[in-house]
Amino acid sequence: MIFAALVPRLVGATIVLAQLSLARSPRWPHDGYRFGSYSYGGYSHADDALANFIASETPIALQAILDNIGPDGKKVPGAGSGLVIASPSKVEPDYYYTWSRDSALTLKLLVDTLIAGDASLQPTIERYIIAQAKLQAIYNPSGDLSDGAGLGEPKFNADGTAFTGAWGRPQRDGPALRATALITYATWLIANGRGTSLADAAANGTTSEIADPTALLWPVISNDLNYVGQYWNQTGFDLWEETGGSSFFTIAVQHRALVEGNTLARKIKRSCPGCVSEAPQILCFLQNFWNGKYINANINEDNGRTRKDANTLLGSIHTFDPTAGCDDSTFQPCSPRALANHKVVTDSFRSIYKINAGIPVGKAVALGRYAEDVYQGKAIIDRNELANPWYLCTLAAAEQLYDAIFQWTKIGAIDVTDTGLAFFHDFQPHLLPGRYDSGTRQYQDLIWAVRSYADGFVEIVKKYTPENGALSEQFSRDDGHQLSAFDLTWSYASFLTASNRRAGKASPWGEPTANTVPTACAATSATGTYAPAIPEKPCTTPTGIAITFNLHKTTIFGQNIFLYGSIPELGSFDTTRAVPLDASKYTAEKPLWTVRAVVPPAANFTYNYFQIETDGKTITKEPGPRRTFVETAVPGACLAKAIVDDFWTT
């Protein structure tokens, strides 16, 4: 379904990649603790222990990430060159795939590490660029590059081929996050006089020259920016791949990508019309996630949850700009809205995990995805059994607070408003709204308290990390032992980004010039143009059939349609493995549900549709005999193509 948006005004932003140097806060007359480039009092031996853990875990985490990247990663044999594998785990759960989102977040961390001085990472980054250029052109169940729809495909096989199984698709955060990672790298190249190939590619269009991967940067980035501009105003699945609707995380990172994308385009004398026209509208729509008390993780859906979700912490930290103020409009980490939300989300986990028992407010606890979660990294057997804490969610809670301290120190004051007052009352119960300048005791005490609070989340990670430094996806809610996918790439990347923020390392993206929400807003979309960064090679023998299934079926809000069939690609008539259809083209005049599926060549099979009712459980199967598909495909590239137009049987 398509939702209405509201529109603000955008002014071009300038991205500078550097560690921000902040003035030190005044010390009180006792030993001070250095945080990045500023100091405050209250040193303890616990700080030494945590610092030692961070120092020892940092090289372990970085190497673990590299071990999960093809072709040389020692834990991911067979992985394609430059592909970031989510985890070596192949059973309960099988994460031996490359996700666009996880990969982009990891690459952004590697680019930041390169900028900080680790030149050894550049070949890995360049292999990633080539891999993404190839992935963009692969026809997949979300579509292809002709209209950009295929860029919304969430994951691919470890060898770089299309994953054709049932999944929650499309997911619209991947292109934005990939654009941000590559824009950061491109901007660094330009700043260091290494952007010649990038500028040439922008001037001359796409290129087949892979000897210099920088020449592929703008074509890949441009495709992703065009996708964001065209599809941001359509629903998709969230970062947990469970909920269809509009996700705070997705919308937030889309806004950032278009702002910094426009800046890069101007630097290399190109244009990004969709960046200019759509970024303000995305920012305006972003305001709809604030419900007055906290950030709704998802809207335009009704899954029965409270919408208190670590999704919102991740959205804030991945749009953090150290040059920004505590702006509510972009939900900066130190903003009243983001702080109020941090308290609400964190407190939602205090009573549900045994390892959090007895920990009072204002002290760190282990965080999972959301309180109602039942996913444990394996098939869900008992939907009444709660899931577990995640390393990356717990670290996100720490990172937001480190970001907030960074911003307060730059500003030289903490503004306490009614919106964020409950957050501060956890540390100073009698604190009144107002501005507390850096020279006041209240400011110093708050900085110390929030820093201790942030460190507490990292202490939890330290407590439940084994001696070898390995980080899985989850750890037990009862005793903290590791669970689910082992050596999760995203967990390692989250540890390193949180550590970087604790050390005062961050780079701006232009938020101060793109944070104004106008009074009049409108829903729009900018149709993009797309082209392969690497010209396609001729392919005369189809390797499969890409079928677009169109089903005409009137539904009400909260109902969902699924496709299942007699072949494994369609779930073998197992409703738990069925393929969800997308309602983004649904209108009252044309109630269309659609999905693309890739099946083997010369496939003949039977299939049907079913509907899941608004309770999320009840299944209504389409009446009548099973439908039959007999290959009548139109050859095209390496995949034949076919379209099926169905009407629900009554």
XYZ file of C-alpha atoms in Angstrom:
650
model
C 0.000 0.000 0.000
C 1.065 3.594 -0.539
C 0.905 6.021 2.328
C 0.572 9.766 2.437
C 3.578 11.862 3.365
C 4.187 15.388 4.594
C 6.884 17.714 3.140
C 9.755 19.932 4.500
C 12.363 22.080 2.742
C 15.898 20.861 2.060
C 19.064 22.879 1.740
C 22.205 21.164 0.416
C 24.504 19.656 3.030
C 28.267 19.408 3.147
C 29.853 16.168 4.287
C 33.272 16.332 5.901
C 34.939 13.108 6.942
C 37.054 13.718 10.007
C 37.157 13.061 13.708
C 35.495 15.977 15.398
C 37.721 17.736 17.936
C 35.692 18.926 20.877
C 36.706 21.204 23.705
C 37.121 19.552 27.077
C 34.479 19.977 29.691
C 35.780 21.465 32.933
C 37.079 18.945 35.473
C 35.990 18.871 39.050
C 38.832 18.789 41.585
C 39.442 15.036 41.392
C 40.786 12.656 38.783
C 39.044 12.987 35.433
C 38.031 10.366 32.899
C 38.798 11.058 29.281
C 35.982 10.372 26.835
C 37.172 10.843 23.274
C 38.371 14.433 23.235
C 36.771 15.650 26.429
C 37.013 14.790 30.096
C 34.910 14.566 33.168
C 35.359 13.360 36.691
C 34.627 10.183 38.553
C 37.348 7.782 37.488
C 37.112 4.223 38.831
C 38.926 0.934 38.351
C 35.866 -0.368 36.525
C 36.774 2.074 33.745
C 40.154 0.341 33.424
C 38.502 -3.078 33.162
C 36.066 -1.909 30.499
C 38.772 -0.082 28.561
C 40.890 -3.232 28.641
C 37.971 -5.292 27.343
C 37.364 -2.830 24.496
C 41.063 -2.807 23.629
C 41.244 -6.592 23.490
C 37.907 -7.115 21.743
C 38.494 -4.517 19.002
C 41.046 -6.496 16.941
C 39.045 -9.686 17.515
C 35.874 -8.064 16.184
C 37.598 -6.567 13.156
C 39.231 -9.866 12.222
C 35.938 -11.711 12.741
C 34.298 -9.362 10.224
C 37.054 -9.966 7.673
C 36.738 -13.717 8.264
C 33.103 -13.420 7.094
C 33.854 -11.649 3.796
C 34.571 -13.499 0.544
C 36.620 -14.654 -1.144
C 39.349 -14.930 1.500
C 37.315 -15.044 4.714
C 38.418 -18.197 6.469
C 34.971 -18.859 7.976
C 32.961 -18.453 4.750
C 34.413 -20.803 2.117
C 32.730 -20.405 -1.246
C 31.535 -16.875 -0.560
C 31.706 -14.569 -3.563
C 34.401 -11.925 -3.770
C 33.468 -8.842 -1.761
C 30.312 -10.387 -0.334
C 29.720 -9.901 3.390
C 28.172 -13.058 4.860
C 25.872 -12.549 7.833
C 27.215 -15.545 9.740
C 28.991 -18.841 9.020
C 25.955 -20.548 10.589
C 24.121 -22.839 8.151
C 21.754 -24.641 10.524
C 19.291 -23.279 13.091
C 19.556 -20.632 11.798
C 20.891 -20.607 8.254
C 22.486 -17.175 7.870
C 24.932 -18.182 5.156
C 23.718 -15.380 2.894
C 24.663 -11.810 2.141
C 22.086 -9.253 3.287
C 22.137 -5.802 1.691
C 21.462 -4.078 5.031
C 23.967 -5.976 7.186
C 26.617 -5.704 4.484
C 26.198 -1.957 4.082
C 26.338 -1.284 7.823
C 29.467 -3.410 8.040
C 31.067 -1.662 5.071
C 30.340 1.745 6.577
C 32.279 0.623 9.655
C 35.171 -0.587 7.496
C 35.228 2.679 5.553
C 35.319 4.636 8.820
C 38.176 2.408 9.994
C 40.032 3.032 6.740
C 39.575 6.772 7.179
C 40.929 6.455 10.719
C 44.156 5.078 9.261
C 43.836 1.351 8.497
C 44.847 1.329 4.811
C 44.839 -2.467 4.734
C 41.040 -2.418 4.403
C 40.957 -0.673 1.021
C 41.151 -3.862 -1.111
C 38.220 -5.326 0.846
C 36.194 -2.171 0.288
C 36.940 -2.169 -3.428
C 35.930 -5.823 -3.781
C 32.654 -4.904 -2.069
C 32.062 -2.146 -4.640
C 32.499 -4.585 -7.519
C 30.244 -7.154 -5.827
C 27.467 -4.612 -5.291
C 27.705 -3.438 -8.899
C 27.043 -7.034 -9.950
C 24.261 -7.659 -7.420
C 22.361 -4.583 -8.544
C 21.926 -6.096 -12.012
C 20.704 -9.539 -10.879
C 17.054 -10.307 -11.535
C 15.503 -11.492 -8.290
C 12.075 -12.042 -6.747
C 11.775 -8.301 -5.958
C 12.346 -7.373 -9.609
C 15.186 -6.169 -11.785
C 17.132 -3.001 -12.488
C 14.981 -1.749 -15.357
C 12.658 0.040 -12.934
C 14.914 -0.306 -9.876
C 12.527 -2.657 -8.071
C 15.152 -5.391 -7.766
C 17.269 -3.157 -5.537
C 14.757 -3.832 -2.757
C 15.776 -7.498 -2.587
C 17.007 -8.084 0.973
C 19.449 -10.969 0.544
C 21.374 -13.064 -1.970
C 23.057 -16.450 -1.873
C 26.632 -16.545 -0.630
C 27.916 -17.015 -4.188
C 26.149 -13.862 -5.382
C 23.222 -15.533 -7.140
C 19.589 -14.631 -6.489
C 17.886 -16.145 -3.449
C 14.501 -17.295 -4.716
C 12.890 -18.708 -1.590
C 10.011 -17.207 0.347
C 11.025 -14.115 2.315
C 9.802 -10.769 3.619
C 10.372 -8.557 0.608
C 10.922 -5.879 -0.500
C 13.092 -4.268 2.182
C 13.842 -0.655 1.361
C 16.659 0.206 3.771
C 19.456 -1.633 1.929
C 19.904 0.808 -0.982
C 19.990 3.804 1.382
C 22.559 2.199 3.688
C 24.712 1.054 0.785
C 24.604 4.558 -0.674
C 25.718 6.021 2.661
C 28.656 3.609 2.944
C 29.827 4.284 -0.608
C 29.242 8.043 -0.371
C 31.470 8.087 2.702
C 34.189 6.266 0.775
C 33.778 8.452 -2.329
C 33.961 11.627 -0.275
C 37.153 10.424 1.388
C 38.675 9.671 -2.017
C 37.867 13.175 -3.215
C 39.202 14.785 -0.049
C 42.467 12.917 -0.504
C 42.887 13.673 -4.198
C 41.954 10.146 -5.262
C 38.610 10.873 -6.870
C 39.730 11.181 -10.498
C 38.150 7.909 -11.612
C 35.003 8.727 -9.697
C 34.686 12.090 -11.451
C 35.437 10.502 -14.838
C 32.740 7.894 -14.321
C 30.264 10.607 -13.394
C 31.103 12.515 -16.546
C 31.186 9.552 -18.913
C 28.458 7.337 -17.524
C 28.842 3.687 -16.589
C 32.006 1.791 -17.305
C 33.086 -1.813 -17.718
C 36.552 -1.041 -16.366
C 36.832 -2.966 -13.101
C 40.569 -2.498 -12.799
C 39.693 0.740 -11.017
C 36.637 0.051 -8.815
C 36.281 3.738 -7.955
C 34.933 4.227 -11.475
C 31.932 2.116 -10.447
C 31.110 4.189 -7.382
C 28.833 6.831 -8.826
C 26.852 4.425 -11.067
C 26.162 2.173 -8.059
C 25.362 5.103 -5.758
C 23.153 6.736 -8.359
C 21.045 3.586 -8.748
C 20.549 3.392 -4.994
C 19.670 7.070 -4.622
C 17.176 6.812 -7.457
C 15.603 3.797 -5.776
C 15.180 5.692 -2.516
C 13.668 8.685 -4.300
C 11.229 6.506 -6.199
C 10.166 3.926 -3.625
C 10.452 5.575 -0.187
C 6.731 6.332 -0.283
C 5.794 2.641 -0.527
C 5.582 0.160 2.283
C 7.989 -2.748 2.738
C 9.340 -5.062 5.403
C 11.248 -3.692 8.389
C 14.826 -4.478 9.367
C 13.692 -7.520 11.381
C 12.051 -8.833 8.192
C 8.761 -9.552 9.956
C 6.498 -6.532 9.665
C 5.200 -5.033 6.448
C 4.495 -1.315 6.691
C 6.568 1.800 7.203
C 9.664 1.439 9.376
C 11.243 4.279 11.366
C 14.715 2.875 10.743
C 14.161 2.693 6.996
C 12.679 6.172 6.635
C 15.407 7.738 8.798
C 18.316 6.238 6.850
C 16.615 7.083 3.550
C 16.525 10.755 4.505
C 20.202 10.744 5.372
C 21.195 8.999 2.124
C 19.446 11.550 -0.079
C 20.918 14.516 1.803
C 24.504 13.320 1.505
C 23.869 11.931 -1.970
C 22.964 15.375 -3.224
C 26.156 16.792 -1.736
C 28.299 14.178 -3.477
C 26.498 14.714 -6.778
C 27.315 18.417 -6.668
C 30.955 17.721 -5.845
C 31.416 15.612 -8.964
C 29.276 17.906 -11.129
C 26.324 15.558 -11.379
C 22.745 15.983 -10.270
C 20.330 14.014 -8.126
C 16.889 15.578 -8.665
C 15.210 12.961 -6.502
C 17.574 13.791 -3.643
C 16.484 17.412 -3.716
C 12.763 16.798 -4.161
C 12.255 13.771 -1.908
C 14.548 14.289 1.095
C 12.322 17.038 2.547
C 9.233 14.903 2.087
C 10.886 11.922 3.767
C 11.868 14.108 6.723
C 8.320 15.315 7.025
C 6.908 11.797 6.953
C 9.428 10.820 9.629
C 7.582 13.033 12.115
C 4.611 10.646 12.014
C 6.514 8.022 13.990
C 6.520 10.154 17.146
C 3.430 9.352 19.230
C 4.011 11.940 21.953
C 5.772 9.545 24.333
C 8.115 7.436 22.218
C 8.941 6.540 18.625
C 6.676 4.012 16.951
C 8.998 1.525 15.290
C 6.503 0.785 12.530
C 3.359 2.442 11.244
C 0.915 1.631 8.453
C 0.618 -1.853 9.939
C -1.261 -3.513 12.764
C 0.720 -6.403 14.231
C -0.672 -6.013 17.742
C 2.647 -4.969 19.266
C 3.376 -1.854 21.327
C 5.863 -0.632 18.667
C 8.513 -0.157 21.359
C 11.470 -1.546 19.477
C 15.274 -1.323 19.210
C 14.591 -0.425 15.570
C 14.229 3.150 16.848
C 17.561 3.189 18.699
C 19.274 1.937 15.559
C 17.571 4.604 13.470
C 18.860 7.336 15.762
C 22.472 6.134 15.909
C 22.752 5.563 12.181
C 21.579 9.099 11.453
C 23.726 10.667 14.178
C 25.578 13.776 13.027
C 28.172 15.158 15.485
C 27.739 18.670 14.053
C 23.994 18.634 14.695
C 22.149 20.076 17.641
C 19.743 18.072 19.737
C 17.206 18.212 16.913
C 13.874 16.486 17.404
C 13.060 16.573 13.692
C 15.847 14.128 12.825
C 15.675 12.342 16.185
C 19.300 13.077 16.971
C 20.599 10.973 19.886
C 20.572 13.884 22.372
C 17.154 15.169 21.288
C 14.347 15.103 23.848
C 12.377 12.695 21.683
C 15.252 10.251 21.248
C 16.080 10.307 24.970
C 12.458 9.774 25.967
C 12.326 6.901 23.512
C 15.573 5.422 24.858
C 14.039 5.198 28.318
C 10.773 3.679 27.099
C 12.463 1.064 24.920
C 15.080 0.152 27.535
C 12.540 -0.076 30.349
C 10.380 -2.415 28.248
C 13.060 -5.103 28.733
C 13.651 -4.705 32.481
C 11.119 -7.252 33.659
C 11.094 -9.856 30.877
C 14.600 -11.333 31.067
C 15.891 -13.209 34.105
C 19.369 -11.704 33.695
C 17.806 -8.230 34.092
C 16.032 -9.061 37.347
C 16.499 -6.537 40.129
C 18.272 -3.918 37.992
C 16.708 -0.501 38.723
C 15.921 2.249 36.240
C 18.918 4.309 35.269
C 21.090 1.187 35.199
C 21.850 -0.760 32.033
C 20.010 -3.939 31.116
C 20.228 -6.391 28.227
C 18.052 -5.444 25.261
C 16.411 -7.566 22.611
C 14.554 -6.466 19.497
C 11.154 -5.857 21.115
C 9.450 -7.169 24.214
C 6.941 -9.374 22.376
C 9.642 -11.123 20.330
C 9.543 -14.937 20.146
C 12.296 -15.531 17.562
C 15.207 -17.471 19.052
C 17.258 -18.182 15.955
C 15.367 -21.371 15.193
C 11.937 -22.482 14.122
C 9.297 -20.979 16.391
C 7.658 -23.822 18.295
C 5.992 -21.989 21.158
C 4.786 -18.479 20.400
C 4.330 -17.889 24.119
C 8.048 -18.392 24.779
C 9.964 -15.125 24.770
C 13.067 -14.523 22.696
C 16.432 -13.353 24.018
C 18.640 -10.273 24.222
C 20.736 -9.336 21.177
C 24.267 -7.996 21.326
C 23.609 -5.410 18.618
C 20.499 -4.064 20.375
C 22.263 -3.785 23.733
C 25.183 -2.015 22.047
C 22.801 0.346 20.243
C 21.507 1.532 23.620
C 25.078 2.350 24.637
C 25.928 4.006 21.338
C 22.994 6.403 21.455
C 24.146 7.658 24.848
C 27.761 8.059 23.712
C 26.430 10.041 20.756
C 24.356 12.225 23.068
C 27.371 12.998 25.272
C 29.334 13.865 22.144
C 26.670 16.373 21.123
C 26.192 17.906 24.574
C 29.913 18.455 24.868
C 30.056 20.185 21.503
C 27.095 22.384 22.429
C 28.435 23.063 25.921
C 25.070 22.570 27.578
C 22.275 20.096 28.242
C 18.732 21.265 27.565
C 16.222 19.396 29.694
C 12.662 19.658 28.384
C 9.383 18.208 29.530
C 9.618 15.633 26.729
C 12.927 14.202 27.905
C 12.539 14.895 31.628
C 11.716 11.300 32.602
C 15.027 10.145 31.110
C 17.013 12.594 33.271
C 14.935 11.855 36.379
C 16.444 8.362 36.407
C 19.711 10.080 37.420
C 18.518 13.227 39.195
C 14.925 12.722 40.391
C 14.401 16.384 41.322
C 15.905 17.942 38.211
C 13.795 20.705 36.677
C 13.433 21.559 32.989
C 15.964 24.113 31.827
C 19.425 24.633 30.340
C 22.414 23.364 32.280
C 25.654 24.850 30.995
C 28.975 23.014 31.079
C 30.182 25.096 34.032
C 27.434 23.838 36.338
C 27.570 20.910 38.718
C 24.283 19.580 37.322
C 25.799 19.348 33.858
C 28.884 17.559 35.130
C 26.870 15.114 37.196
C 24.541 14.364 34.281
C 27.431 13.754 31.897
C 29.004 11.393 34.398
C 25.723 9.578 35.061
C 24.875 9.128 31.389
C 28.409 7.978 30.593
C 28.216 5.413 33.391
C 24.818 4.328 32.085
C 26.217 3.915 28.566
C 29.214 1.985 29.844
C 26.816 -0.291 31.682
C 25.430 -1.640 28.416
C 28.940 -2.424 27.206
C 29.639 -4.042 30.584
C 26.714 -6.382 29.893
C 28.249 -7.312 26.551
C 31.574 -7.843 28.307
C 29.929 -10.067 30.930
C 28.365 -12.348 28.323
C 31.253 -12.485 25.867
C 33.396 -15.646 26.110
C 37.149 -15.438 26.538
C 37.767 -15.908 22.809
C 35.769 -12.726 22.083
C 33.195 -14.409 19.824
C 29.858 -12.630 19.428
C 26.735 -14.483 18.390
C 23.394 -12.943 17.498
C 21.670 -13.528 20.840
C 22.496 -14.480 24.418
C 20.236 -16.314 26.832
C 17.652 -14.330 28.763
C 18.193 -16.739 31.674
C 21.957 -17.093 32.081
C 23.584 -15.188 29.201
C 25.070 -18.103 27.274
C 25.317 -17.490 23.536
C 22.458 -18.465 21.231
C 21.357 -18.377 17.597
C 23.798 -17.603 14.758
C 27.432 -17.661 15.857
C 30.006 -15.092 14.758
C 27.318 -12.675 13.595
C 28.932 -9.993 11.437
C 26.446 -7.335 12.538
C 27.218 -8.012 16.206
C 30.926 -7.396 15.624
C 30.242 -4.254 13.586
C 27.933 -2.949 16.318
C 30.617 -3.448 18.936
C 33.113 -1.489 16.860
C 30.769 1.403 16.071
C 29.804 1.738 19.744
C 33.495 1.688 20.698
C 34.244 4.360 18.109
C 31.546 6.621 19.518
C 32.833 6.053 23.035
C 36.239 7.190 21.757
C 34.711 10.331 20.220
C 35.033 9.229 16.583
C 32.268 10.258 14.213
C 31.698 11.923 10.851
C 28.960 14.401 9.865
C 26.587 14.035 6.929
C 24.926 17.445 6.647
C 22.063 17.249 9.145
C 22.225 20.945 10.153
C 21.211 21.984 6.631
C 18.426 19.423 6.305
C 16.464 19.415 9.568
C 13.696 21.946 8.937
C 10.163 20.577 8.675
C 7.858 22.962 6.772
C 4.251 23.596 7.594
C 2.954 22.248 4.285
C 3.825 18.716 3.173
C 2.794 16.440 0.306
C 3.185 12.829 -0.821
C 5.368 12.497 -3.909
C 7.829 10.190 -5.590
C 10.642 10.794 -8.080
C 10.794 8.217 -10.872
C 14.424 7.193 -11.249
C 16.594 6.026 -14.114
C 18.749 2.941 -13.694
C 21.650 1.361 -15.524
C 24.055 -1.470 -14.713
C 27.370 -0.212 -13.395
C 28.949 -3.142 -15.220
C 27.432 -3.845 -18.673
C 25.632 -7.181 -18.785
C 27.153 -10.087 -20.645
C 24.973 -11.816 -23.283
C 23.122 -14.868 -21.978
C 21.116 -17.064 -24.353
C 20.242 -20.017 -22.108
C 17.795 -19.111 -19.310
C 18.795 -20.321 -15.871
C 15.285 -19.890 -14.518
C 11.909 -18.263 -15.013
C 11.077 -14.994 -13.283
C 7.311 -15.038 -12.838
C 5.276 -12.028 -11.807
C 2.110 -13.202 -10.065
C -0.670 -10.594 -10.078
C -3.707 -11.380 -7.944
C -6.834 -9.234 -7.943
C -8.364 -9.525 -4.482
C -10.183 -6.950 -2.362
C -8.936 -6.948 1.232
C -9.222 -4.838 4.337
C -6.399 -3.288 6.344
C -4.494 -5.964 8.252
C -5.222 -8.842 5.887
C -2.335 -10.313 3.892
C -2.145 -12.565 0.854
C 0.332 -15.424 0.316
C 1.266 -17.675 -2.596
C 2.162 -21.342 -2.186
C 2.735 -24.131 -4.668
C 3.994 -27.614 -5.416
C 7.676 -26.685 -5.865
C 10.189 -25.769 -3.123
C 10.501 -22.202 -4.437
C 6.827 -21.729 -3.545
C 6.951 -23.566 -0.242
C 5.803 -27.048 -1.396
C 2.278 -26.160 -0.234
C 3.540 -25.519 3.305
C 1.802 -22.380 4.598
C 4.749 -21.593 6.880
C 7.033 -21.321 3.831
C 4.620 -19.464 1.558
C 5.588 -16.370 -0.410
C 3.969 -13.083 0.776
C 2.441 -10.839 -1.854
C 2.978 -7.078 -1.891
C 0.140 -4.536 -1.797
C 2.175 -1.483 -2.804
C 0.189 -1.191 -6.062
C -3.177 -1.784 -4.374
C -5.870 0.838 -4.933
C -9.611 0.867 -4.368
C -10.135 0.856 -8.124
C -7.574 -1.887 -8.748
C -7.082 -4.153 -5.689
C -3.832 -5.685 -6.908
C -1.511 -7.923 -4.915
C 1.711 -8.900 -6.630
C 4.943 -10.819 -6.166
C 7.842 -11.979 -8.320
C 9.175 -15.499 -7.902
C 12.068 -17.185 -9.663
C 11.520 -20.867 -10.485
C 13.673 -23.427 -12.337
C 13.627 -23.420 -16.155
C 10.939 -25.535 -17.820
C 9.035 -25.633 -14.526
C 5.453 -26.877 -14.538
C 3.686 -26.744 -11.182
C 0.435 -26.155 -9.324
C -0.247 -23.328 -6.917
C -2.891 -21.373 -5.005
C -3.279 -18.342 -2.767
C -4.402 -17.964 0.812
C -5.264 -15.039 3.052
C -4.127 -14.416 6.622
C -6.782 -12.521 8.526
C -6.343 -9.413 10.660
C -5.554 -11.463 13.773
C -2.330 -12.557 12.070
C -3.142 -16.246 12.582
C -6.350 -17.356 10.879
C -5.805 -18.709 7.358
C -8.476 -18.522 4.655
C -7.500 -20.652 1.678
C -8.659 -19.867 -1.826
C -11.516 -22.252 -2.688
C -11.597 -24.406 -5.792
C -9.021 -26.572 -7.562
C -5.328 -25.819 -7.661
C -4.086 -23.555 -10.400
C -1.560 -24.835 -12.943
C 1.448 -23.071 -14.419
C 2.848 -24.303 -17.708
C 5.916 -22.540 -19.045
C 5.031 -19.858 -21.572
C 7.948 -17.586 -20.766
C 9.441 -14.794 -22.833
C 13.253 -15.207 -23.046
C 15.228 -12.356 -21.562
C 18.808 -12.098 -20.314
C 19.726 -15.081 -18.120
C 16.182 -15.411 -16.840
C 13.094 -16.032 -18.875
C 10.145 -13.901 -17.789
C 6.471 -14.620 -17.411
C 3.410 -12.828 -16.045
C 0.424 -14.533 -14.423
C -2.776 -12.537 -13.961
C -5.175 -14.172 -11.476
C -8.453 -13.326 -9.775
C -9.318 -14.756 -6.376
C -11.671 -17.710 -6.756
C -15.004 -17.213 -5.024
